[in-house]
Amino acid sequence: MKFLFKTIAPPISTFSNSCHTGFPSAVVGNLKRFCYLKNLPRAIEALKSLQDLKVHPDPVIYVDIIKLCAQRGAVEQERLFDRIPERNVVSWTTLIAAHSNNSCGEKALNLLVLMNEEGVRPNGYTFSSVLRASDGLRTLRQLHCSILKYGLESDVFVRSALIDVYAKWGHLEMAFRVFEEMVTADLVVWNSVIGAYAQNGNAEQALNLFKQMRRADFSPNQGTLTSAFRACTSSVMLELGRQVHVQVLKFDSDLILENALLDMYCKCGSLEEAILLFERMKERDVISWSTMVSGLAQNGQSREALGLFKTMQQSGIRPNYITMVGVLFACSHAGLVDDGWYYYNSMKRLYGIEPGREHLGCMVDLLGRAGRVEEAAKFIDEMQLEADSVSWRTLLNACRVHRNVELAILAAKKVVEYDPEDIGAYVLLSNLYAESRRWRDVERVRETMRNRGVRKDPGCSWIELENQIHVFTLGDKSHPLIDKIILNSKILLQRTAEVGYVPDTNFILHDLDGEQGDDSLRFHSEKLAVAFGLMKSPRGKPIRIMKNLRICGDCHSFMKHVSKLESCTIKIRDPVRFHHFKDGRCACGDFW
């Protein structure tokens, strides 16, 4: 239909010439055509011609032009709106939605007030638009009250928007209450509540809701499955992710779903399944390539990641910001300093990508890992962007590894300056002072921690077995098998010690000594998780563990010994990357 119209329509110049003929019907016809062709300048010109003739077109035309203005980011919207002779709920809602979509929340909210003052009753579309413009919980609750006042609480799109925005402001309980109040849930609402929990880090509840939705005979769509994959990814629930994968097979080839699935397999440490999926994809976009490049790098396959990046370039796909983060991450974790500098310096020249904070962080990490800590410190000082705690923390870890005490002390002080709650920086700073026998400085650091109320976040590890998550924390004895797990941990420690494992006491706070210090090291959460995994996992099946903190050097050494002793594969994902332990070695090459 669009093709036929373009074929028989007169050229644009004809429309332009007739705008000033003085015949209202001709000008109205031109106005409609310009709106159809999305030619905003010509549409506004035609509208002004009508106004000169004191002729007002159908209000719907004004709405169409306002929509065009919103798409182009034009500033004509309100002037056009003021010229509408009869402003109804459609025109009001269109203008409100335009401001809301363009991040002008305050203006959108003010328009809702004016709409009410003019006696125009808002509908579900009005509220679903303005809810996303709320600037905080107080405004959101006022809007919620207005929704109840107008009897629109059962509207599917209003409920969906309410759930999304309550989740955005961190009020998941209220979002869930809105969901539960609905007598008959709709797929749109199911998607909203599942997505809310998946995006706010409560993967277990998101997946529970996904199961409830399936039991309620709702068939998942693209949005549902994408949220489910995100939840599986964040909690490393590979088995459940595989079950969700089955649902994808019912759809025709869908790039968004395949990209989400690819990301899930990479971040759950199942690189073999990720590679197989990537090779079978009928279509790949920059997200597909970037996900695979980053996935390889994060799973210890840095050189393969860089090889894939070259293949990506040869295929004609232009890399984006995220792609280059993955490339620099790969260089960093393979110790390829020269390659890293080349890619960093060519980002803007070859691809027009301005280096951002993530790229800068990768460069600090690259130099620090290679032992060039002084160069890394200079790079931080000369960065175009203002340094942050992440950059200095990265340098701090490198200084600790390469035993540059003075620079490490400087970096630790910088971390604390930017992030006073960073317990890791205090611990490392205290230990560095202790190693240098600067006991007064040790006490001063501890006093600062006490005064600021800074406490160490407990290390937490979890493992998925038979679609259940088992969580372990040092000192927590709530697990029903904890006594047996601790016994098996002690046996493992004894057996690994017999084949060369020596505890690294650098990871104990210096004011912990004797049995207390030993226990804090012997029963790190990942040690308990691997002991449980060996007890319960079928022989030959990889043991997958997730950590909330970066794996320490002592546990890294322990896992290498366990993998050889037990002839097993152990995969541990910490906030930085995956570690694949097998036959007494880790895929990171001890370079992490």
PDB file of N, CA and C in Angstrom, residues 320-326 328 344 347 353-364 379:
ATOM      1  N   ASN A 320      31.322  -2.136  18.330  1.00  0.00           N
ATOM      2  CA  ASN A 320      30.777  -1.014  19.091  1.00  0.00           C
ATOM      3  C   ASN A 320      31.528  -0.879  20.422  1.00  0.00           C
ATOM      4  N   TYR A 321      31.016  -0.041  21.283  1.00  0.00           N
ATOM      5  CA  TYR A 321      31.637   0.249  22.584  1.00  0.00           C
ATOM      6  C   TYR A 321      31.878  -1.043  23.373  1.00  0.00           C
ATOM      7  N   ILE A 322      30.838  -1.900  23.441  1.00  0.00           N
ATOM      8  CA  ILE A 322      30.929  -3.136  24.230  1.00  0.00           C
ATOM      9  C   ILE A 322      31.937  -4.111  23.625  1.00  0.00           C
ATOM     10  N   THR A 323      31.971  -4.185  22.290  1.00  0.00           N
ATOM     11  CA  THR A 323      32.934  -5.076  21.640  1.00  0.00           C
ATOM     12  C   THR A 323      34.349  -4.764  22.094  1.00  0.00           C
ATOM     13  N   MET A 324      34.678  -3.464  22.116  1.00  0.00           N
ATOM     14  CA  MET A 324      36.042  -3.067  22.447  1.00  0.00           C
ATOM     15  C   MET A 324      36.379  -3.296  23.915  1.00  0.00           C
ATOM     16  N   VAL A 325      35.360  -3.265  24.781  1.00  0.00           N
ATOM     17  CA  VAL A 325      35.600  -3.643  26.188  1.00  0.00           C
ATOM     18  C   VAL A 325      36.035  -5.107  26.239  1.00  0.00           C
ATOM     19  N   GLY A 326      35.342  -5.967  25.490  1.00  0.00           N
ATOM     20  CA  GLY A 326      35.698  -7.386  25.452  1.00  0.00           C
ATOM     21  C   GLY A 326      37.085  -7.613  24.878  1.00  0.00           C
ATOM     22  N   LEU A 328      39.690  -5.466  24.866  1.00  0.00           N
ATOM     23  CA  LEU A 328      40.707  -5.015  25.828  1.00  0.00           C
ATOM     24  C   LEU A 328      40.772  -5.939  27.039  1.00  0.00           C
ATOM     25  N   TYR A 344      43.450  -0.023  21.854  1.00  0.00           N
ATOM     26  CA  TYR A 344      42.981   1.162  22.577  1.00  0.00           C
ATOM     27  C   TYR A 344      43.183   2.432  21.742  1.00  0.00           C
ATOM     28  N   MET A 347      40.724   2.728  18.589  1.00  0.00           N
ATOM     29  CA  MET A 347      39.266   2.730  18.768  1.00  0.00           C
ATOM     30  C   MET A 347      38.598   3.916  18.083  1.00  0.00           C
ATOM     31  N   ILE A 353      34.904   5.306  18.141  1.00  0.00           N
ATOM     32  CA  ILE A 353      34.468   4.988  19.511  1.00  0.00           C
ATOM     33  C   ILE A 353      35.336   5.768  20.496  1.00  0.00           C
ATOM     34  N   GLU A 354      34.715   6.651  21.241  1.00  0.00           N
ATOM     35  CA  GLU A 354      35.428   7.425  22.258  1.00  0.00           C
ATOM     36  C   GLU A 354      35.691   6.527  23.471  1.00  0.00           C
ATOM     37  N   PRO A 355      36.943   6.367  23.911  1.00  0.00           N
ATOM     38  CA  PRO A 355      37.216   5.502  25.070  1.00  0.00           C
ATOM     39  C   PRO A 355      36.437   5.955  26.305  1.00  0.00           C
ATOM     40  N   GLY A 356      35.772   5.007  26.932  1.00  0.00           N
ATOM     41  CA  GLY A 356      34.992   5.292  28.136  1.00  0.00           C
ATOM     42  C   GLY A 356      35.646   4.700  29.366  1.00  0.00           C
ATOM     43  N   ARG A 357      34.939   4.780  30.479  1.00  0.00           N
ATOM     44  CA  ARG A 357      35.521   4.358  31.753  1.00  0.00           C
ATOM     45  C   ARG A 357      35.891   2.874  31.752  1.00  0.00           C
ATOM     46  N   GLU A 358      35.059   2.040  31.092  1.00  0.00           N
ATOM     47  CA  GLU A 358      35.362   0.603  31.055  1.00  0.00           C
ATOM     48  C   GLU A 358      36.652   0.323  30.281  1.00  0.00           C
ATOM     49  N   HIS A 359      36.851   1.046  29.171  1.00  0.00           N
ATOM     50  CA  HIS A 359      38.076   0.854  28.391  1.00  0.00           C
ATOM     51  C   HIS A 359      39.307   1.304  29.189  1.00  0.00           C
ATOM     52  N   LEU A 360      39.171   2.437  29.860  1.00  0.00           N
ATOM     53  CA  LEU A 360      40.276   2.938  30.679  1.00  0.00           C
ATOM     54  C   LEU A 360      40.623   1.963  31.795  1.00  0.00           C
ATOM     55  N   GLY A 361      39.571   1.395  32.413  1.00  0.00           N
ATOM     56  CA  GLY A 361      39.793   0.406  33.469  1.00  0.00           C
ATOM     57  C   GLY A 361      40.531  -0.813  32.959  1.00  0.00           C
ATOM     58  N   CYS A 362      40.191  -1.254  31.735  1.00  0.00           N
ATOM     59  CA  CYS A 362      40.880  -2.404  31.136  1.00  0.00           C
ATOM     60  C   CYS A 362      42.362  -2.107  30.918  1.00  0.00           C
ATOM     61  N   MET A 363      42.675  -0.868  30.533  1.00  0.00           N
ATOM     62  CA  MET A 363      44.069  -0.506  30.302  1.00  0.00           C
ATOM     63  C   MET A 363      44.863  -0.470  31.610  1.00  0.00           C
ATOM     64  N   VAL A 364      44.244   0.043  32.659  1.00  0.00           N
ATOM     65  CA  VAL A 364      44.902   0.024  33.976  1.00  0.00           C
ATOM     66  C   VAL A 364      45.164  -1.417  34.394  1.00  0.00           C
ATOM     67  N   PHE A 379      49.046   6.442  33.917  1.00  0.00           N
ATOM     68  CA  PHE A 379      47.885   6.411  33.018  1.00  0.00           C
ATOM     69  C   PHE A 379      46.636   6.932  33.737  1.00  0.00           C
TER      70      PHE A 379
END
